[in-house]
Coordinates of C-alpha atoms in Angstrom, one line a residue:
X1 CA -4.9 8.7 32.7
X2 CA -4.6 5.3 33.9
X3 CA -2.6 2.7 31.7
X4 CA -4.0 -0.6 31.6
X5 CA -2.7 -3.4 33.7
X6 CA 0.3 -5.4 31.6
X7 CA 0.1 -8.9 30.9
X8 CA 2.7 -11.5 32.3
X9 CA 4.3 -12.9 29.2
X10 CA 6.1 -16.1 29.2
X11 CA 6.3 -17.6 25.9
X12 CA 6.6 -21.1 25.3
X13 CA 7.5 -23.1 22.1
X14 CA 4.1 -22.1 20.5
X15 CA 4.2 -18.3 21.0
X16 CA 1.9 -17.9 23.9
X17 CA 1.8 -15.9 26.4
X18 CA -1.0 -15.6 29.5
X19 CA -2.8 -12.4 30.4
X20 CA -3.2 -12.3 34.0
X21 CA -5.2 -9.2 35.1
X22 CA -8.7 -8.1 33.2
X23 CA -7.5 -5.4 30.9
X24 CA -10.9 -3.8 31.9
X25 CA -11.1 -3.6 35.2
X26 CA -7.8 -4.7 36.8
X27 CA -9.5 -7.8 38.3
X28 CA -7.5 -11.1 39.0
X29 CA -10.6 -12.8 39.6
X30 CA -11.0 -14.5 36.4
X31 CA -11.5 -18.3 35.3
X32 CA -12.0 -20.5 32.3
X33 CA -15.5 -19.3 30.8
X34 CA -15.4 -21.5 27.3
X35 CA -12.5 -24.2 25.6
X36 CA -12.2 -24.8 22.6
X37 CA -9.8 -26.2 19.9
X38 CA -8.3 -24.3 16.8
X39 CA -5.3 -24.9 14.8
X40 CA -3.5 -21.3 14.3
X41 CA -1.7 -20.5 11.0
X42 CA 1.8 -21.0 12.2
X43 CA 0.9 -24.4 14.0
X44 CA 1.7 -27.8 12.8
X45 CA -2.1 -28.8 14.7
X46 CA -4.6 -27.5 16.6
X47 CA -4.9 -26.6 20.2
X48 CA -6.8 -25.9 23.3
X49 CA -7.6 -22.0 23.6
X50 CA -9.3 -20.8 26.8
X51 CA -11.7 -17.8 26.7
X52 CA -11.5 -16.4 30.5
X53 CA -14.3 -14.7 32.3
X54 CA -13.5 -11.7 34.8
X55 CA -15.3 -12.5 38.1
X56 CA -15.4 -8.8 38.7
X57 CA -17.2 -6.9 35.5
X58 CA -17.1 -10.2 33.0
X59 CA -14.8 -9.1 30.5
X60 CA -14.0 -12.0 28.1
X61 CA -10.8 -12.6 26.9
X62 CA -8.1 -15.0 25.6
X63 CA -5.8 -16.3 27.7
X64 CA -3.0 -18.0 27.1
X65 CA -3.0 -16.3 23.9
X66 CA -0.2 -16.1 20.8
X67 CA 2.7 -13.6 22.2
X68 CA 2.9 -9.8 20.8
X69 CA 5.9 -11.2 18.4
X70 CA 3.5 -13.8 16.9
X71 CA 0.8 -11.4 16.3
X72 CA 2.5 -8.6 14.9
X73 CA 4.2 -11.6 12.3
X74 CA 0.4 -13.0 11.9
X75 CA -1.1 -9.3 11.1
X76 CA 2.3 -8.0 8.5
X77 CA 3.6 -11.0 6.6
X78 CA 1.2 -14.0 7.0
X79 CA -1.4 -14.7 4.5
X80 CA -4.0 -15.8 6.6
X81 CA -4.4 -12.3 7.9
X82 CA -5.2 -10.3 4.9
X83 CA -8.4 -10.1 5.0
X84 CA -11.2 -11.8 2.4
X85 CA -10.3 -14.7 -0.1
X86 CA -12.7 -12.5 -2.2
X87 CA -14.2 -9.3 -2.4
X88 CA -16.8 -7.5 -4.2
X89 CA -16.4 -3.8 -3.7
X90 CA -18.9 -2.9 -6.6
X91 CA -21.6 -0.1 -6.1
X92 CA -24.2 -3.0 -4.8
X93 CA -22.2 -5.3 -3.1
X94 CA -22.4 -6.1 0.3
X95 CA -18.9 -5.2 1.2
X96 CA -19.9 -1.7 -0.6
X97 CA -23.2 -1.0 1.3
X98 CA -21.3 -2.4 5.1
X99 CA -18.7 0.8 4.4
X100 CA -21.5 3.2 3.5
X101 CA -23.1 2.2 6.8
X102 CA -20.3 2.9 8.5
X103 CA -19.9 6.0 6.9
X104 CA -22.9 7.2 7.3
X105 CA -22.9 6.9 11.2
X106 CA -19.6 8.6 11.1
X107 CA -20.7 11.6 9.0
X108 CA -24.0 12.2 11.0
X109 CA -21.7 13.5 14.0
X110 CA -19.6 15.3 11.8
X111 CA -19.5 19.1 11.0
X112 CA -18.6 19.0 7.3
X113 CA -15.3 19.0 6.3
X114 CA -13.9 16.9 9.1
X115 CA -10.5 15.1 9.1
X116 CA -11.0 11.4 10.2
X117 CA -8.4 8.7 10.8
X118 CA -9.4 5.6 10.1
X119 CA -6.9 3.0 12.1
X120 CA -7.1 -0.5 10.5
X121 CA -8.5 0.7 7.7
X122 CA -7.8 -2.3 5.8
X123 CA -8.3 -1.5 1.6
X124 CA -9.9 1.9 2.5
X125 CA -13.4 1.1 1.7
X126 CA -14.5 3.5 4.9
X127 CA -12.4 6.1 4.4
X128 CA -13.7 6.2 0.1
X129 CA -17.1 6.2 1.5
X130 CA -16.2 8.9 4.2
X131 CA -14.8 10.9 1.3
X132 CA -17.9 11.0 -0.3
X133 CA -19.6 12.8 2.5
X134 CA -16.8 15.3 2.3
X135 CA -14.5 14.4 4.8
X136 CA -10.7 15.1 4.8
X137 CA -9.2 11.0 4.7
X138 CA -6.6 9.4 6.2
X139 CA -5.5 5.8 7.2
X140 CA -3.3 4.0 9.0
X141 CA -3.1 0.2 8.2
X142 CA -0.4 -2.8 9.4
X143 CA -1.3 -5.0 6.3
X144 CA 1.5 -4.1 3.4
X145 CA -0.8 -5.3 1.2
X146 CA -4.1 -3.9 2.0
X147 CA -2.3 -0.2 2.9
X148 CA -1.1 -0.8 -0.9
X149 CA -4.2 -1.3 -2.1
X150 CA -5.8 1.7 -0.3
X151 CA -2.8 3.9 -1.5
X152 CA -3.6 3.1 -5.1
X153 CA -7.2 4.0 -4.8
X154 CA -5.6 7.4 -4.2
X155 CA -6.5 7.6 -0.3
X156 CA -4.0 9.0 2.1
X157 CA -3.2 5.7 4.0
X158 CA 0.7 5.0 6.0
X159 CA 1.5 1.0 6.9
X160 CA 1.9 0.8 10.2
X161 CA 0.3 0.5 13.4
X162 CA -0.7 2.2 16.5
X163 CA 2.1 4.5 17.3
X164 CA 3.2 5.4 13.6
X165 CA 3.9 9.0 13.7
X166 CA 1.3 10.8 11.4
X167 CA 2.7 14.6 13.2
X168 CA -0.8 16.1 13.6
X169 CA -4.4 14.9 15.3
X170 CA -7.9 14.4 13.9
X171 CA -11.5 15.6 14.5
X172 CA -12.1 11.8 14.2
X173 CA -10.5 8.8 14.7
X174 CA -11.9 5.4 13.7
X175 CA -11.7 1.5 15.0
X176 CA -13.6 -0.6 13.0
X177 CA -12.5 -4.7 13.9
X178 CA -9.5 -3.3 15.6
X179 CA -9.9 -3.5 19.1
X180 CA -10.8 -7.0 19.2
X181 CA -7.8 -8.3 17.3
X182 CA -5.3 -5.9 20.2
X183 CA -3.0 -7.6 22.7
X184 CA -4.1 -4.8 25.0
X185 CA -7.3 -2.9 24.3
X186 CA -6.2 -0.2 26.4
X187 CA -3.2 0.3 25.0
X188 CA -5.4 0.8 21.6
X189 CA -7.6 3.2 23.4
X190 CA -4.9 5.4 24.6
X191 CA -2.7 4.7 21.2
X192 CA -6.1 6.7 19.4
X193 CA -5.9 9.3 21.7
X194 CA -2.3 10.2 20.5
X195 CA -4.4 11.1 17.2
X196 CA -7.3 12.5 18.3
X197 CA -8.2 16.0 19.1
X198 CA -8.7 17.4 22.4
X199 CA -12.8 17.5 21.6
X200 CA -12.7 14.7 18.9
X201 CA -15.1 11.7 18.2
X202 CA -14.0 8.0 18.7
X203 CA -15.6 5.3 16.4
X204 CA -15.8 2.3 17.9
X205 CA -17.0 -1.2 16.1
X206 CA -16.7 -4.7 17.4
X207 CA -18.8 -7.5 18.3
X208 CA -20.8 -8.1 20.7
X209 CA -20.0 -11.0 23.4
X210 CA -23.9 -11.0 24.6
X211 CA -25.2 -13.2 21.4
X212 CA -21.6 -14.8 19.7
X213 CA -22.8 -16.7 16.5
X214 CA -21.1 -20.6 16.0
X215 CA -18.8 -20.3 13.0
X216 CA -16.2 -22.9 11.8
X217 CA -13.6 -20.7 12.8
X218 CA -15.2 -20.4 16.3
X219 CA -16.8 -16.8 16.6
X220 CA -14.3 -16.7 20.0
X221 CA -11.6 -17.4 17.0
X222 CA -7.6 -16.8 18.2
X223 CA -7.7 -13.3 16.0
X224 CA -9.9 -12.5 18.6
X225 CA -8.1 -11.5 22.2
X226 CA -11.1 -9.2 23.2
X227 CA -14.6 -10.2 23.9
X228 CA -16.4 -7.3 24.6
X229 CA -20.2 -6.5 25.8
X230 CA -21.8 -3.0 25.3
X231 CA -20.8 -2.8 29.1
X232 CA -17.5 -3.8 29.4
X233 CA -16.5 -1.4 26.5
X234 CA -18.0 1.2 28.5
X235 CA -16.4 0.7 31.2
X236 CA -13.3 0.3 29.2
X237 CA -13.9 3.7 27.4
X238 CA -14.5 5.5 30.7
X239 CA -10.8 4.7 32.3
X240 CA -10.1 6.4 29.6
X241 CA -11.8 9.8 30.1
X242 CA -14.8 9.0 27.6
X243 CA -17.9 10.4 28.9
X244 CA -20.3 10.2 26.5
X245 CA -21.3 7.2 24.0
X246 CA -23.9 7.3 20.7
X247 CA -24.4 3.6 20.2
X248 CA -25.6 2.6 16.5
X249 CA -26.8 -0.7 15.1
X250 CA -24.1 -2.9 13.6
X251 CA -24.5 -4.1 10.6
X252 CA -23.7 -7.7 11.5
X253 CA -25.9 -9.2 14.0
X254 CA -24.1 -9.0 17.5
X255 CA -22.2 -6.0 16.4
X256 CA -21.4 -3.1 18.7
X257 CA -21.2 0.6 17.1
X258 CA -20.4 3.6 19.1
X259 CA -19.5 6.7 19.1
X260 CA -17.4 8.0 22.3
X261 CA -16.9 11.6 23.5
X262 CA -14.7 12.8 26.5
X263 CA -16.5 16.5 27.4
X264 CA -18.3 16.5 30.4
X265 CA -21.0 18.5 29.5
X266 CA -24.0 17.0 27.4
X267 CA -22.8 16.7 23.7
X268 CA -24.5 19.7 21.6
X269 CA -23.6 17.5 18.4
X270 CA -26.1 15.4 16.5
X271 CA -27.0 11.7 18.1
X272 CA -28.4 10.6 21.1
X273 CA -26.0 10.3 24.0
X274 CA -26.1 8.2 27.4
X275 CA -23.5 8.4 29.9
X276 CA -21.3 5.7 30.2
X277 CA -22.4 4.8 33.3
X278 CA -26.0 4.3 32.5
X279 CA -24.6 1.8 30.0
X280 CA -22.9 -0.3 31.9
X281 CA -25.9 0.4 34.3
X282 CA -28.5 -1.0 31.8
X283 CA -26.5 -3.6 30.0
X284 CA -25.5 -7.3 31.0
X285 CA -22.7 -9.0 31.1
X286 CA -21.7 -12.1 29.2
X287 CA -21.9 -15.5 30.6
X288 CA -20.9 -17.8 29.0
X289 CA -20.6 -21.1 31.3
X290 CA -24.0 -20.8 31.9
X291 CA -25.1 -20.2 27.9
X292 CA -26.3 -22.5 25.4
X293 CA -23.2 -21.4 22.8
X294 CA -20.7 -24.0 23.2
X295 CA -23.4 -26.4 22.8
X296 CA -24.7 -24.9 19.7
X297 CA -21.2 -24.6 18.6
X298 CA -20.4 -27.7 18.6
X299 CA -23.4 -29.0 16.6
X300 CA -22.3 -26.4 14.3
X301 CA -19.3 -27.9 13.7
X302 CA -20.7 -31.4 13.8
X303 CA -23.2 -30.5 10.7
X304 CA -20.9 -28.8 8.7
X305 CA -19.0 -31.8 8.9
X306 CA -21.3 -34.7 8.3
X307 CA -22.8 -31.7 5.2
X308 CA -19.6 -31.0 3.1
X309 CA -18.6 -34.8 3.5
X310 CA -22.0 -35.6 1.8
X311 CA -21.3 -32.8 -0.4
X312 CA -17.7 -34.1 -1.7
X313 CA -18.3 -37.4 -1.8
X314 CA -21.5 -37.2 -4.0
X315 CA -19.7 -35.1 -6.1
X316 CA -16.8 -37.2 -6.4
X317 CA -19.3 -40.1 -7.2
X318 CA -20.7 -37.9 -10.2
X319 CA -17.1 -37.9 -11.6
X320 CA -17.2 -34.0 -11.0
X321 CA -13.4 -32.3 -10.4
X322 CA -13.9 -30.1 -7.1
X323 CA -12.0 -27.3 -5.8
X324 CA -12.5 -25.5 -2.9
X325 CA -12.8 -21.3 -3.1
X326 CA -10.8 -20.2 -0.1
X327 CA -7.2 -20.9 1.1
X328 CA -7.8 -18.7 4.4
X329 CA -8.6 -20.0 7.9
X330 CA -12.0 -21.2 7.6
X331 CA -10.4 -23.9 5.2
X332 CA -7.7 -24.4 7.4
X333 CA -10.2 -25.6 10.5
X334 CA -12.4 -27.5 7.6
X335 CA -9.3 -29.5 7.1
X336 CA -8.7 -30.6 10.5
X337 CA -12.2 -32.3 10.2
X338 CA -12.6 -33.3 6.8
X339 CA -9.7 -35.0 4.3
X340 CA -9.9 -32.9 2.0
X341 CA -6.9 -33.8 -0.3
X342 CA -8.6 -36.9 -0.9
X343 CA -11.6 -35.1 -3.0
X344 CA -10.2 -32.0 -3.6
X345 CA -8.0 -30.7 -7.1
X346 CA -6.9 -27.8 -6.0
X347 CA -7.9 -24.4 -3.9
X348 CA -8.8 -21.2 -5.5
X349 CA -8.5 -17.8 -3.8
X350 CA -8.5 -14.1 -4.6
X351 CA -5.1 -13.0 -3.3
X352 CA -2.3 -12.9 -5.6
X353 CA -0.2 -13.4 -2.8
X354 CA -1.4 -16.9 -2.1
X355 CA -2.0 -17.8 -5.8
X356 CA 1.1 -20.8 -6.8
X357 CA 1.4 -21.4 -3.0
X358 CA 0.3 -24.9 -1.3
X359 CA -2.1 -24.8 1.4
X360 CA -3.2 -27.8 3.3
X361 CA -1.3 -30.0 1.0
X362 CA -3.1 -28.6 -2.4
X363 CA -2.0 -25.9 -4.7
X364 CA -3.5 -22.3 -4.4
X365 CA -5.0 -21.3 -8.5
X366 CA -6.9 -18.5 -9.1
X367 CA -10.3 -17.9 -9.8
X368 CA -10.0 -18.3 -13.8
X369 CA -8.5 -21.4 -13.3
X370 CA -12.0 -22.5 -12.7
X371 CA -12.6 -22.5 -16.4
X372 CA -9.3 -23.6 -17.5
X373 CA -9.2 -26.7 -15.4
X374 CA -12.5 -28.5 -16.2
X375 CA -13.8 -27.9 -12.5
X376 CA -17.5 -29.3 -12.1
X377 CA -18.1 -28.0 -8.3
X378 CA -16.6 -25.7 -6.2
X379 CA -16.9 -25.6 -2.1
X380 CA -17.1 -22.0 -0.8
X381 CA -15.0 -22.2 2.1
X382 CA -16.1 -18.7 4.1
X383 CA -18.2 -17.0 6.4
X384 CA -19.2 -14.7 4.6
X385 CA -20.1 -12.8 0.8
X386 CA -21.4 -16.5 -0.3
X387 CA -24.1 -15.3 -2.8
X388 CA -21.5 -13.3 -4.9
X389 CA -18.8 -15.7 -4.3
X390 CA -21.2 -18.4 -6.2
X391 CA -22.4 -15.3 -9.4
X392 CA -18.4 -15.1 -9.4
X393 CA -17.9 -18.8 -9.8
X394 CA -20.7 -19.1 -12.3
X395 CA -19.7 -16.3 -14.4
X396 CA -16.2 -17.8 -14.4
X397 CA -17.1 -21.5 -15.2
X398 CA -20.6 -21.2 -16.4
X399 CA -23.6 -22.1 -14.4
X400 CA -23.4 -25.8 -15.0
X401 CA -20.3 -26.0 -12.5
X402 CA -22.3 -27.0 -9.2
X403 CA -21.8 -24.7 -5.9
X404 CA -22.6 -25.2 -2.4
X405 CA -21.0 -23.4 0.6
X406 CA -20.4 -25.3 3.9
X407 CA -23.6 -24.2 6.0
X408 CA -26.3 -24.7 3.3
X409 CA -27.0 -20.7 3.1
X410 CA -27.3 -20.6 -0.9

């Protein structure tokens, strides 16, 4: 099996580090595809990131890019990277009915009774749902905190990443937002196949580079090293010995779902199965110098501005105490465009971890402090969950407290 091509590290100062071969193809044909400015966690301000192109397939990807040292720091110990600054995982919430989804797609090409690894697997919302169609669980997770909370729902999770010895192999093994967030895909790829059985399935889930979405955080964010389209994870899959791919609908617009298989004969399980070849065949390539996303991006950014400065400053004019819900890294780019220490009380967020911290100059409460402090309107800060983020708030502070979330959505 081939290994993919290694990337030519020299840090600097900052942690970065430059990729200079596709970690698709092998190509050296790329060049800058899309700039754009973010400030990174461990950064006293922001700066330029590139998104490259590969000339060759069009693989998109991140280059220079934070070093393997300050990734692995980022992804273990750093509050930014554990996930939501809150989370409904009740029968009905969306979080809840995403990991059923999932499940579901995994299950239907499953005999019954299957083991399943589930790499990533975050708080173990997959691998609960998984359970429930009678699959044998486990997980492997780099978050502390997140494997903790998966280990107290009674799930079978180990912290650590790819390469953690686990001293047997799965019918199954899963990726869901992993891929993406790797310094080398590959190395992911062929880090899965150390668990995975001779005839077992690969889940694969990221997004998809054909229609990226503007966000505040940039949807080509610095968590992000990997920009794949359906084709270039085909391709990807294939150097690997995958043959066979069942691709589902994501349940995020944009998403990519798939499931891989490496026989060469025609899969006799349930799905319907295309080569790999016919999908890289059928499916373009991004392009993104010649797409209307930067543009769009950058009105983005320009409304959300001009919208939560309205937003804070009418507020502030009605004599209302504000806080914002959300000390992650949405609220750390909202900062670099908006002042807000000079509206703002205080932030609120769901992790315990950040809770009595400061975070952009303001203190870090949590949600009940809502109540306790007299707040009149809270700013949800996020990209995502913002109807049960604002029931939360309400049912915290009563539904005189005004809400609004940075792109008008409520």
């Amino acid at each position: 099996m081939m290994s993919a091509p290694q990337a030519a590290a020299g840090a600097n100062a900052f942690g970065q580090a430059s990729i200079i071969r596709c970690q698709v193809c092998g190509d050296s044909a790329a060049s800058p595809a899309y700039r754009f400015r973010q400030r990174l966690p461990w950064a006293a301000e922001s700066t330029e990131q590139v998104v490259q192109g590969c000339g060759n397939c069009g693989f998109l990807f991140l280059s220079p890019r934070p070093d393997r040292a300050a990734l692995a720091a980022y992804y273990t110990a750093d509050t930014h990277g554990s996930g939501q600054v809150f989370r409904d995982e009740s029968g009905g919430s969306r979080a809840g009915q995403n990991a059923r989804m999932r499940a579901a797609f995994i299950a239907g090409m499953l005999p019954a009774g299957a083991t399943v690894l589930d790499i990533g697997c975050g708080q173990g919302l997959v691998l609960e749902a998984l359970r429930g169609h009678g699959m044998a669980v486990s997980g492997l997770e780099l978050s502390p905190a997140a494997a903790e909370t998966a280990a107290a729902r009674g799930l079978d999770v180990v912290q650590g990443g790819l390469g953690t010895a686990l001293g047997r192999r799965f019918d199954a093994v899963v990726m869901i937002s992993v891929l993406e967030h790797l310094w080398d895909p590959g190395e992911g790829i062929a880090g899965a196949l150390d668990y995975l059985a001779a005839d077992g399935l690969l889940m694969v889930e990221v997004p998809n580079a054909l229609v990226p979405t503007p966000s505040l955080t940039d949807w080509f964010s610095f968590e992000h090293l990997s920009h794949f389209s359906p084709a270039t994870l085909a391709r990807l899959l294939r150097r690997h010995g995958f043959r066979w791919a069942a691709l589902g609908s994501s349940f995020r617009e944009g998403g990519i779902r798939l499931g891989a298989l490496r026989g060469a004969d025609y899969p006799t399980r349930p799905g319907h199965w295309e080569a790999m070849e016919e999908i890289e065949a059928r499916c373009p390539v991004p392009s993104l110098e010649y797409s209307s996303y930067p543009s769009r991006q950058a009105a983005l950014v320009d409304g959300v501005t001009a919208r939560v400065t309205g937003l804070l400053r009418g507020w502030r004019d009605e004599g209302r105490r504000i806080a914002v819900y959300g000390a992650g890294l949405h609220s750390l780019q909202l900062a670099e465009l908006v002042p807000l220490q000079d509206w703002v009380d205080f932030f609120v967020d769901g992790d315990p971890r950040k809770q009595g911290t400061r975070f952009c100059g303001l203190t870090v409460e949590p949600p009940e402090a809502l109540r306790s402090r007299g707040i009149g309107a809270v700013l949800l800060s996020t990209g995502a969950f913002v109807e049960e983020m604002a029931n939360r708030v309400h049912g915290i502070a009563g539904e005189e407290v005004a809400v609004a979330d940075c792109y008008d959505r409520l």
